[in-house]
Amino acid sequence: MDADWLPFHPHPSVPAFRVPPGSVDAHCHVFGPAGLFPFAPERRYTPCDASRRQLFALRDRLGFARNVVVQATCHGADNRAMVDALVHSEGRARGVATVRRDVAPRELAQLHEAGVRGVRFNFLKRLVDFTPREELMDIARRIAPLGWHVVVYFEAADLPELWDFFTALPTALVVDHMGRPDVTRPADGPEFERFVRLLHEHENIWSKVSCPERVSVSGPPALNGERNAYRDVVPFARRLVETFPDRVLWGTDWPHPNLKHHMPDDGLLVDFVPQIAITEELQRKLLVDNPMRLYWAD
Ligand code: 0GY
């Protein structure tokens, strides 16, 4: 089966920034291997195989201690590859699953036992078909007693329509990639203000300050010739880190599914962190304290 996106960086650099001890890469994936864990028939892209062994090798190379493995749409609601990574991680990985409304209680219990602590709802029209909100609300009600949270992936323009649904959820909510802001607009303009207001008004809503490589227009250093990569994303991520220091998470997004133009060097992504979390205290909260509270509370 051929991948229809770029392969991940074959030799990521060792970051110049040394992450604090116990750091968590709180957004990454495993894919396949397709021979063992086939991709979902309804998928909108076909990734390269990206195994748990490769993920754990990257974790060690970047200096991280733990991973949160997030189910991506290319595996649909078949969580086997992600669960396989968790159970072979020696307790160093937790997971976010995709489940359907009719998931059996026994399956939820097994996922919990494996280390799953959340479910993901994806609202990107290019990635998934529409699921009625009441179905998603049902899933949220079913996972709430387990102490899990909901992870959502959407684009900034869709926030007004999703606001009431998000704020009615019975669990904590984690937003992927800062709600995908349009970084050609100002970080203090109305669109990003709306996202900041969502977190201000709802103390159980968190944000990942991840994926500068997806959100950036100015691009990485090799393309723009400047020392600082993804500079247009900095004001957005830094504002969230400084305004909500106890509710932000960071992750590599390895192996960077569905990127078609530029494949980041994961070491340089880690070097981006001190630009958005500029003190040791903010770095420790972002990389250690916050993900540990959310994923390793027990
Ligand atoms: C990401 C980004 C993407 C893909 C998925 O679940 C997915 O397939 O999230 C994307 O295409 O933007 O967070 O990994």
Coordinates of C-alpha atoms and ligand atoms in Angstrom, one line a residue:
M1 CA 0.0 0.0 0.0
D2 CA 1.5 3.3 -1.0
A3 CA 1.6 6.3 1.3
D4 CA 0.2 9.5 -0.2
W5 CA 2.1 11.9 2.0
L6 CA 5.8 12.6 2.7
P7 CA 7.8 10.1 4.8
F8 CA 8.9 11.4 8.3
H9 CA 12.4 12.9 8.7
P10 CA 14.9 10.0 8.6
H11 CA 17.5 11.5 10.9
P12 CA 16.0 14.1 13.2
S13 CA 18.7 16.3 14.9
V14 CA 19.3 16.0 18.6
P15 CA 17.7 19.2 20.0
A16 CA 19.9 22.0 21.3
F17 CA 17.2 22.6 23.9
R18 CA 17.4 20.0 26.7
V19 CA 13.9 19.3 27.8
P20 CA 13.2 19.0 31.6
P21 CA 13.5 15.5 33.1
G22 CA 10.2 13.5 32.8
S23 CA 9.0 15.4 29.7
V24 CA 6.0 14.1 27.8
D25 CA 5.4 14.2 24.1
A26 CA 1.7 14.7 24.4
H27 CA 0.7 14.4 20.7
C28 CA 2.1 11.7 18.5
H29 CA 0.9 8.7 16.5
V30 CA 1.7 5.2 15.5
F31 CA 0.6 3.9 12.1
G32 CA 0.5 0.2 11.2
P33 CA 2.5 -1.6 10.2
A34 CA -0.3 -2.0 7.7
G35 CA 0.4 -5.8 7.4
L36 CA -0.4 -6.1 11.1
F37 CA -2.8 -3.2 11.8
P38 CA -4.6 -2.4 8.5
F39 CA -5.7 1.2 7.8
A40 CA -9.4 2.1 7.9
P41 CA -11.2 1.6 4.6
E42 CA -12.9 5.0 5.1
R43 CA -9.6 6.9 5.5
R44 CA -8.9 10.0 3.6
Y45 CA -5.1 9.5 3.4
T46 CA -2.7 6.6 3.6
P47 CA 0.2 7.1 5.9
C48 CA 3.7 5.5 5.9
D49 CA 4.1 2.8 8.5
A50 CA 5.3 4.4 11.7
S51 CA 5.9 1.7 14.4
R52 CA 6.0 1.9 18.1
R53 CA 9.7 1.0 18.0
Q54 CA 10.4 4.0 15.8
L55 CA 8.3 6.2 18.1
F56 CA 10.1 5.1 21.2
A57 CA 13.5 5.6 19.5
L58 CA 12.5 9.1 18.7
R59 CA 11.3 9.7 22.2
D60 CA 14.8 8.7 23.5
R61 CA 16.7 10.7 20.9
L62 CA 14.7 13.9 21.7
G63 CA 15.2 13.4 25.5
F64 CA 11.6 12.7 26.3
A65 CA 10.4 10.2 29.0
R66 CA 6.8 9.6 27.9
N67 CA 4.4 9.7 25.0
V68 CA 0.7 10.3 24.6
V69 CA -0.3 8.3 21.5
V70 CA -3.3 9.9 19.8
Q71 CA -5.6 7.9 17.4
A72 CA -5.6 9.4 13.9
T73 CA -8.4 9.2 11.4
C74 CA -6.4 6.8 9.1
H75 CA -7.0 4.0 11.6
G76 CA -10.7 5.0 12.2
A77 CA -12.1 3.5 15.4
D78 CA -9.7 0.5 15.2
N79 CA -7.4 1.3 18.2
R80 CA -5.2 -1.8 18.0
A81 CA -2.0 -0.1 16.7
M82 CA -2.3 2.6 19.4
V83 CA -3.1 0.1 22.2
D84 CA -0.2 -2.1 21.0
A85 CA 2.1 0.8 21.5
L86 CA 0.7 1.5 25.0
V87 CA 1.0 -2.0 26.3
H88 CA 4.6 -2.3 25.0
S89 CA 5.7 1.0 26.5
E90 CA 6.5 -0.2 30.0
G91 CA 4.0 2.4 31.4
R92 CA 5.6 5.2 29.5
A93 CA 2.8 5.8 27.1
R94 CA -0.9 6.8 27.5
G95 CA -3.4 7.0 24.7
V96 CA -6.4 8.8 23.2
A97 CA -8.8 6.6 21.3
T98 CA -11.6 6.9 18.8
V99 CA -14.7 5.0 19.7
R100 CA -18.2 4.7 18.3
R101 CA -21.4 5.3 20.2
D102 CA -22.1 1.6 20.6
V103 CA -18.7 0.7 22.1
A104 CA -19.1 -2.0 24.7
P105 CA -18.4 -1.2 28.4
R106 CA -16.0 -4.1 28.4
E107 CA -14.0 -2.5 25.5
L108 CA -13.9 0.8 27.3
A109 CA -12.6 -1.0 30.4
Q110 CA -9.9 -2.8 28.3
L111 CA -8.8 0.5 26.8
H112 CA -8.6 2.1 30.2
E113 CA -6.5 -0.9 31.4
A114 CA -4.1 -0.4 28.4
G115 CA -3.6 3.3 29.3
V116 CA -6.2 5.2 27.3
R117 CA -7.4 8.3 29.1
G118 CA -9.4 10.2 26.4
V119 CA -11.4 10.0 23.2
R120 CA -10.8 12.2 20.1
F121 CA -13.5 13.9 18.1
N122 CA -12.3 15.2 14.7
F123 CA -14.3 18.0 13.0
L124 CA -12.1 18.5 9.9
K125 CA -14.3 18.0 6.9
R126 CA -11.2 16.9 4.8
L127 CA -10.5 14.1 7.3
V128 CA -13.9 12.7 8.4
D129 CA -17.6 12.5 7.6
F130 CA -20.0 14.4 9.8
T131 CA -21.1 12.7 13.0
P132 CA -24.3 14.0 14.7
R133 CA -23.5 16.0 17.9
E134 CA -25.8 13.8 20.0
E135 CA -23.8 10.8 19.1
L136 CA -20.6 12.5 20.2
M137 CA -22.4 13.7 23.4
D138 CA -23.4 10.1 24.1
I139 CA -19.8 9.0 23.8
A140 CA -18.7 11.8 26.1
R141 CA -21.3 10.8 28.7
R142 CA -20.1 7.2 28.5
I143 CA -16.4 8.0 29.0
A144 CA -16.9 10.7 31.7
P145 CA -17.2 8.1 34.6
L146 CA -13.8 6.7 33.7
G147 CA -12.3 10.1 34.4
W148 CA -11.3 10.5 30.7
H149 CA -11.4 13.7 28.7
V150 CA -12.3 14.6 25.1
V151 CA -9.7 15.8 22.6
V152 CA -11.0 17.9 19.7
Y153 CA -9.5 18.8 16.4
F154 CA -11.1 21.6 14.4
E155 CA -10.2 24.8 12.5
A156 CA -10.6 28.3 13.9
A157 CA -13.3 29.3 11.5
D158 CA -15.6 26.5 12.9
L159 CA -15.3 27.5 16.5
P160 CA -18.5 29.7 16.6
E161 CA -20.6 26.7 15.4
L162 CA -18.9 24.3 17.8
W163 CA -18.8 26.5 20.9
D164 CA -22.1 25.4 22.5
F165 CA -21.3 21.7 22.0
F166 CA -17.8 22.1 23.5
T167 CA -19.0 24.0 26.5
A168 CA -21.8 21.4 27.2
L169 CA -19.4 18.5 27.3
P170 CA -19.4 16.7 30.7
T171 CA -15.6 16.2 30.7
A172 CA -12.4 18.2 30.4
L173 CA -11.7 19.2 26.8
V174 CA -8.3 19.4 25.1
V175 CA -8.0 21.3 21.8
D176 CA -5.5 20.1 19.3
H177 CA -3.0 22.6 17.7
M178 CA -4.5 25.8 19.3
G179 CA -7.7 25.3 17.3
R180 CA -5.7 25.8 14.1
P181 CA -5.5 29.6 14.0
D182 CA -5.0 31.5 10.8
V183 CA -1.6 33.0 11.7
T184 CA -1.8 35.6 8.9
R185 CA -4.3 37.3 11.2
P186 CA -3.2 39.1 14.4
A187 CA -2.8 37.1 17.6
D188 CA -4.9 39.8 19.3
G189 CA -7.5 39.9 16.5
P190 CA -11.1 38.8 16.9
E191 CA -10.6 35.2 15.7
F192 CA -7.9 34.2 18.2
E193 CA -9.5 36.3 20.9
R194 CA -12.5 34.0 20.6
F195 CA -10.3 31.0 21.3
V196 CA -8.7 32.7 24.2
R197 CA -12.1 33.6 25.6
L198 CA -13.2 30.0 25.3
L199 CA -10.3 29.0 27.7
H200 CA -10.9 32.0 29.9
E201 CA -14.5 31.2 30.5
H202 CA -14.1 27.4 30.8
E203 CA -11.5 26.2 33.3
N204 CA -11.7 22.6 32.1
I205 CA -10.6 23.5 28.5
W206 CA -7.0 23.0 27.6
S207 CA -4.9 23.6 24.5
K208 CA -2.1 21.9 22.8
V209 CA 0.4 24.5 21.6
S210 CA 1.6 22.0 18.9
C211 CA 2.0 21.8 15.2
P212 CA 3.8 25.1 14.2
E213 CA 4.8 23.2 11.1
R214 CA 1.1 22.8 10.1
V215 CA -0.1 26.2 11.1
S216 CA 2.9 28.3 9.9
V217 CA 2.9 30.3 6.7
S218 CA 6.4 31.6 7.1
G219 CA 7.7 28.1 7.4
P220 CA 10.9 26.4 8.7
P221 CA 14.4 28.0 8.7
A222 CA 15.5 26.1 5.6
L223 CA 12.7 27.7 3.6
N224 CA 12.7 31.2 5.0
G225 CA 16.4 31.6 5.6
E226 CA 15.9 32.9 9.1
R227 CA 17.3 31.5 12.3
N228 CA 14.0 31.1 14.0
A229 CA 11.6 28.6 12.6
Y230 CA 7.9 29.1 12.4
R231 CA 8.1 32.7 13.7
D232 CA 4.6 33.6 12.7
V233 CA 3.2 30.9 15.2
V234 CA 5.2 32.2 18.2
P235 CA 2.8 35.0 19.3
F236 CA -0.2 32.6 19.3
A237 CA 1.5 29.8 21.2
R238 CA 3.3 32.1 23.6
R239 CA 0.1 33.9 24.5
L240 CA -1.6 30.6 25.4
V241 CA 1.4 29.4 27.4
E242 CA 1.6 32.6 29.4
T243 CA -2.2 33.1 29.9
F244 CA -3.0 29.5 30.7
P245 CA 0.3 28.0 32.0
D246 CA -1.5 25.1 33.8
R247 CA -3.6 24.1 30.8
V248 CA -1.3 23.8 27.9
L249 CA 0.4 20.7 26.4
W250 CA 3.0 20.1 23.7
G251 CA 3.7 17.3 21.3
T252 CA 5.7 16.6 18.2
D253 CA 2.8 15.2 16.1
W254 CA 5.3 12.6 14.8
P255 CA 5.1 11.1 12.2
H256 CA 3.3 14.2 10.9
P257 CA 0.5 12.6 9.0
N258 CA -0.9 14.0 5.8
L259 CA 1.8 16.8 5.4
K260 CA 2.4 17.2 1.7
H261 CA 5.0 19.9 1.3
H262 CA 7.4 20.1 4.2
M263 CA 8.5 17.4 6.7
P264 CA 9.9 18.9 9.9
D265 CA 13.0 17.9 11.7
D266 CA 11.7 16.8 15.1
G267 CA 14.8 18.1 16.8
L268 CA 14.1 21.6 15.5
L269 CA 10.5 21.3 16.6
V270 CA 11.8 20.7 20.2
D271 CA 14.0 23.7 19.8
F272 CA 10.9 25.7 19.1
V273 CA 9.7 25.1 22.7
P274 CA 11.8 27.8 24.4
Q275 CA 10.5 30.4 22.0
I276 CA 6.9 29.8 23.2
A277 CA 7.7 28.9 26.9
I278 CA 10.4 31.2 27.8
T279 CA 11.1 30.4 31.5
E280 CA 12.1 27.1 33.1
E281 CA 8.9 27.2 35.1
L282 CA 6.7 27.5 32.0
Q283 CA 8.7 24.8 30.3
R284 CA 8.3 22.4 33.2
K285 CA 4.5 23.0 33.4
L286 CA 4.1 22.6 29.6
L287 CA 6.3 19.5 29.2
V288 CA 6.0 17.7 32.6
D289 CA 3.4 18.9 35.2
N290 CA 0.4 19.4 32.9
P291 CA 0.6 16.2 30.9
M292 CA 1.4 14.2 34.0
R293 CA -1.7 15.7 35.7
L294 CA -3.9 14.8 32.8
Y295 CA -2.6 11.4 31.8
W296 CA -0.8 9.9 34.8
A297 CA -2.9 11.2 37.6
D298 CA -3.2 7.7 38.9
Ligands
0GY1 C1 -2.7 15.6 13.3 C2 -3.2 16.2 12.0 C3 -3.8 15.7 10.9 C4 -4.4 14.4 10.9 C5 -5.1 13.8 11.8 O1 -6.5 12.2 12.7 C6 -5.9 12.6 11.7 O2 -5.8 12.0 10.7 O3 -5.2 14.5 13.0 C7 -4.1 16.6 9.8 O4 -4.2 16.1 8.7 O5 -4.1 17.8 10.0 O6 -3.0 16.1 14.3 O7 -2.0 14.6 13.3

